[in-house]
C-alpha positions as protocol buffer text, in pm:
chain_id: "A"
residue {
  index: 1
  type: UNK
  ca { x: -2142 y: 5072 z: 2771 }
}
residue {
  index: 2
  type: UNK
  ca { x: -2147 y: 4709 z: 2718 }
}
residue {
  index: 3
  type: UNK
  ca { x: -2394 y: 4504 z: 2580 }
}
residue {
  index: 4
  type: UNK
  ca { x: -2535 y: 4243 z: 2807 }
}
residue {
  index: 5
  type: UNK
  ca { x: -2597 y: 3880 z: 2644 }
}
residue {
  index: 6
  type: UNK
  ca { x: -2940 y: 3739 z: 2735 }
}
residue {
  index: 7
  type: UNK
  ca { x: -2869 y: 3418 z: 2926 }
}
residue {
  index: 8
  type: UNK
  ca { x: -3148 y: 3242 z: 2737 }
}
residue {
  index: 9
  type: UNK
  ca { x: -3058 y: 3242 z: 2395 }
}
residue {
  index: 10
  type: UNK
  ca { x: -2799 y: 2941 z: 2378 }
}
residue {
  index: 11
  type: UNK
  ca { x: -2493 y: 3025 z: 2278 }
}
residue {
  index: 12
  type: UNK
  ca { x: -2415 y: 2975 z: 1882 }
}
residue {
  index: 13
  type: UNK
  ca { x: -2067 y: 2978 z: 1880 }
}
residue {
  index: 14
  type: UNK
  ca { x: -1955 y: 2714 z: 2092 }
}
residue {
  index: 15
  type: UNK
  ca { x: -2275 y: 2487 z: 1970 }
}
residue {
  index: 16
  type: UNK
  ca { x: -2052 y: 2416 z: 1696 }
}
residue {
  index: 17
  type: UNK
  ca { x: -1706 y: 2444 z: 1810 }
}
residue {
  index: 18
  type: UNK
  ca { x: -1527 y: 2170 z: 1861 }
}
residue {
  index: 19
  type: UNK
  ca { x: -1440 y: 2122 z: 2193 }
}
residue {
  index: 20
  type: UNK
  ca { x: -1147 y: 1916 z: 2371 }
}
residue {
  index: 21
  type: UNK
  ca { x: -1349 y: 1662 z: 2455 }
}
residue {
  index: 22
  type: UNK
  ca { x: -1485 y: 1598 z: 2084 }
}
residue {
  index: 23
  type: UNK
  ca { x: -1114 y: 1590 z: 1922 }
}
residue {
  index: 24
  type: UNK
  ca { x: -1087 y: 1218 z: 2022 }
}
residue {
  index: 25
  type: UNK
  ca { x: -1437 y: 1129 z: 1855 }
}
residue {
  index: 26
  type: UNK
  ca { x: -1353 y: 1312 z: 1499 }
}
residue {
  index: 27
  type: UNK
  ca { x: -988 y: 1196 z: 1521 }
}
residue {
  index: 28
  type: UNK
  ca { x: -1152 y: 820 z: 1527 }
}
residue {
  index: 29
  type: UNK
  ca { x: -1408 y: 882 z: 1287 }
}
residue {
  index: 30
  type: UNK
  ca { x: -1124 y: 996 z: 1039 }
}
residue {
  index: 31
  type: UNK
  ca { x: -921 y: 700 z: 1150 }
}
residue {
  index: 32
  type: UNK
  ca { x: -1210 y: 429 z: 1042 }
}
residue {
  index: 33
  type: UNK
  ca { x: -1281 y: 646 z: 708 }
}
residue {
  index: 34
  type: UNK
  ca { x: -935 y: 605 z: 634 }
}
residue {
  index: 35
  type: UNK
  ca { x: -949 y: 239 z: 705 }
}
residue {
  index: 36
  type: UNK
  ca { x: -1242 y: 165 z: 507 }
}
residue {
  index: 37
  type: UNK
  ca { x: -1097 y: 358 z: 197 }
}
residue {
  index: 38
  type: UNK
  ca { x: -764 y: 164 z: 214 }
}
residue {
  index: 39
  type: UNK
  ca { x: -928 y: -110 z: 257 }
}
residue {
  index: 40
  type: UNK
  ca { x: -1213 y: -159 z: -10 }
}
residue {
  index: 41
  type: UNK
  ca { x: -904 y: 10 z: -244 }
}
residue {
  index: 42
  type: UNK
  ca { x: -653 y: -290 z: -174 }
}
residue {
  index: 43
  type: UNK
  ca { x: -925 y: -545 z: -124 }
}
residue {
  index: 44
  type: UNK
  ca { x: -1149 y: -477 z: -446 }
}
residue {
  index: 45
  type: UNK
  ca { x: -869 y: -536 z: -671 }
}
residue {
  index: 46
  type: UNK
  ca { x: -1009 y: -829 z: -887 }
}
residue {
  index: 47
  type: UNK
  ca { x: -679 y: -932 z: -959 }
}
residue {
  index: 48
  type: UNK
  ca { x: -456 y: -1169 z: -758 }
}
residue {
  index: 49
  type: UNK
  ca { x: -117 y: -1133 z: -933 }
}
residue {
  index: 50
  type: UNK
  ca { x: 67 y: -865 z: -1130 }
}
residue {
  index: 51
  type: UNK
  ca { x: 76 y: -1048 z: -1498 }
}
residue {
  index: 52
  type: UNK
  ca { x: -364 y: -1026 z: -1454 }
}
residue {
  index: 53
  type: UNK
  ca { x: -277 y: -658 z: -1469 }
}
residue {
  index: 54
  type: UNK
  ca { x: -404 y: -523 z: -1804 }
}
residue {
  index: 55
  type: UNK
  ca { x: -96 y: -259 z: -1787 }
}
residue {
  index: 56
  type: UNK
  ca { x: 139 y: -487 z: -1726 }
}
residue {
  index: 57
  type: UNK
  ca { x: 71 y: -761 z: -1962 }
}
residue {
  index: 58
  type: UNK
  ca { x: 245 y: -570 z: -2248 }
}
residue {
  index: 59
  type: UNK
  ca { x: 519 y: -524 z: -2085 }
}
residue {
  index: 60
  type: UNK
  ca { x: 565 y: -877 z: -1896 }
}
residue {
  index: 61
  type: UNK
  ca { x: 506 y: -1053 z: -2236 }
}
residue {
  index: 62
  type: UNK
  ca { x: 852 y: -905 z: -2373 }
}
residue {
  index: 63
  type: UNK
  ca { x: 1003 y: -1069 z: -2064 }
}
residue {
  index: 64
  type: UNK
  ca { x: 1115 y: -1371 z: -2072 }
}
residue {
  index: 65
  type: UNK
  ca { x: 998 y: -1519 z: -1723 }
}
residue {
  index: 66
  type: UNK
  ca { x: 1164 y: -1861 z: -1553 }
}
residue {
  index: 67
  type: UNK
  ca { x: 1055 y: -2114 z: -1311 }
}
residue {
  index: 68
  type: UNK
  ca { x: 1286 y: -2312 z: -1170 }
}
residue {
  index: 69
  type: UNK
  ca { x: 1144 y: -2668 z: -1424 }
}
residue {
  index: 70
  type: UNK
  ca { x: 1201 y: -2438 z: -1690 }
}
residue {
  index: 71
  type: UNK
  ca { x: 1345 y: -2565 z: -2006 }
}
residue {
  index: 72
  type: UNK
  ca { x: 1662 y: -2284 z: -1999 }
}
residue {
  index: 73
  type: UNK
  ca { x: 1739 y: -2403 z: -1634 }
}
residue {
  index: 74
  type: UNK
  ca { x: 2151 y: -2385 z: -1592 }
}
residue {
  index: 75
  type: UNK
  ca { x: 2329 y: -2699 z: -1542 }
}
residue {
  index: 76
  type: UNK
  ca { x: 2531 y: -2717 z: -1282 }
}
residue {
  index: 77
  type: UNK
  ca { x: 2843 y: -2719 z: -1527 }
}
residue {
  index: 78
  type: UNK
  ca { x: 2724 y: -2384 z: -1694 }
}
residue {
  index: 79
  type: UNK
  ca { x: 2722 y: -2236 z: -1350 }
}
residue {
  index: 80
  type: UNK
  ca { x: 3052 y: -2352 z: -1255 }
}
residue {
  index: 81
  type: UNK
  ca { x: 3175 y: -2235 z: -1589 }
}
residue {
  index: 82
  type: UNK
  ca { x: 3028 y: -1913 z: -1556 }
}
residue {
  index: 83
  type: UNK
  ca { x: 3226 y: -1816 z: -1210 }
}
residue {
  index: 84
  type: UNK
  ca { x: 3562 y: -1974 z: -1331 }
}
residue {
  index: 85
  type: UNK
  ca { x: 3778 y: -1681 z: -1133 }
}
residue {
  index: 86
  type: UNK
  ca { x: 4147 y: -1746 z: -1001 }
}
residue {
  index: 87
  type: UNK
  ca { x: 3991 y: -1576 z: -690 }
}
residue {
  index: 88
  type: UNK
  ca { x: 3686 y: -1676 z: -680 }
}
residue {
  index: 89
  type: UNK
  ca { x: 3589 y: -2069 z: -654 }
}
residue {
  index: 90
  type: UNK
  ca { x: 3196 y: -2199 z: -655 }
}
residue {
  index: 91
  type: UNK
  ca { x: 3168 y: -2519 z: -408 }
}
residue {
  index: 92
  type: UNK
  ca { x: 2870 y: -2732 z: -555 }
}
């Protein structure tokens, strides 16, 4: 014999379940969480370029870093002199 549901007790199960039309919805809400976390995680950085880094200051103070006024700047001699190649010319 089967057991007969009574109509007026809701039904528990699908109360809960997630139906089609509420995969949208939580696929957004993920979609903004994500957002947010990638976003407060990039933005809050206090730092605004890689030598402000506390890790990276050890290492980036061994290296010896050039602008292009900087004192060890290449004349245009040393280049040419550096590429001297019977096959290979630099045009200045």
């Amino acid at each position: 014999m089967k057991a007969v549901k009574n109509q007026s007790e809701p039904n528990r199960d699908s109360q809960y379940a997630v139906g089609s039309g509420r995969w949208p919805q939580l696929l957004s809400i993920c979609l903004v969480l994500i957002l947010i976390h990638v976003s407060v995680t990039v933005l809050g950085q206090p730092f605004d370029a890689p030598y402000e880094i506390p890790r990276f200051q050890a290492f980036l103070g061994t290296c010896k870093l050039q602008a292009p006024t900087s004192s060890t700047l290449a004349t245009p001699a040393e280049i040419m002199a550096g590429f001297a190649d019977d096959n290979f010319y630099v045009v200045g």
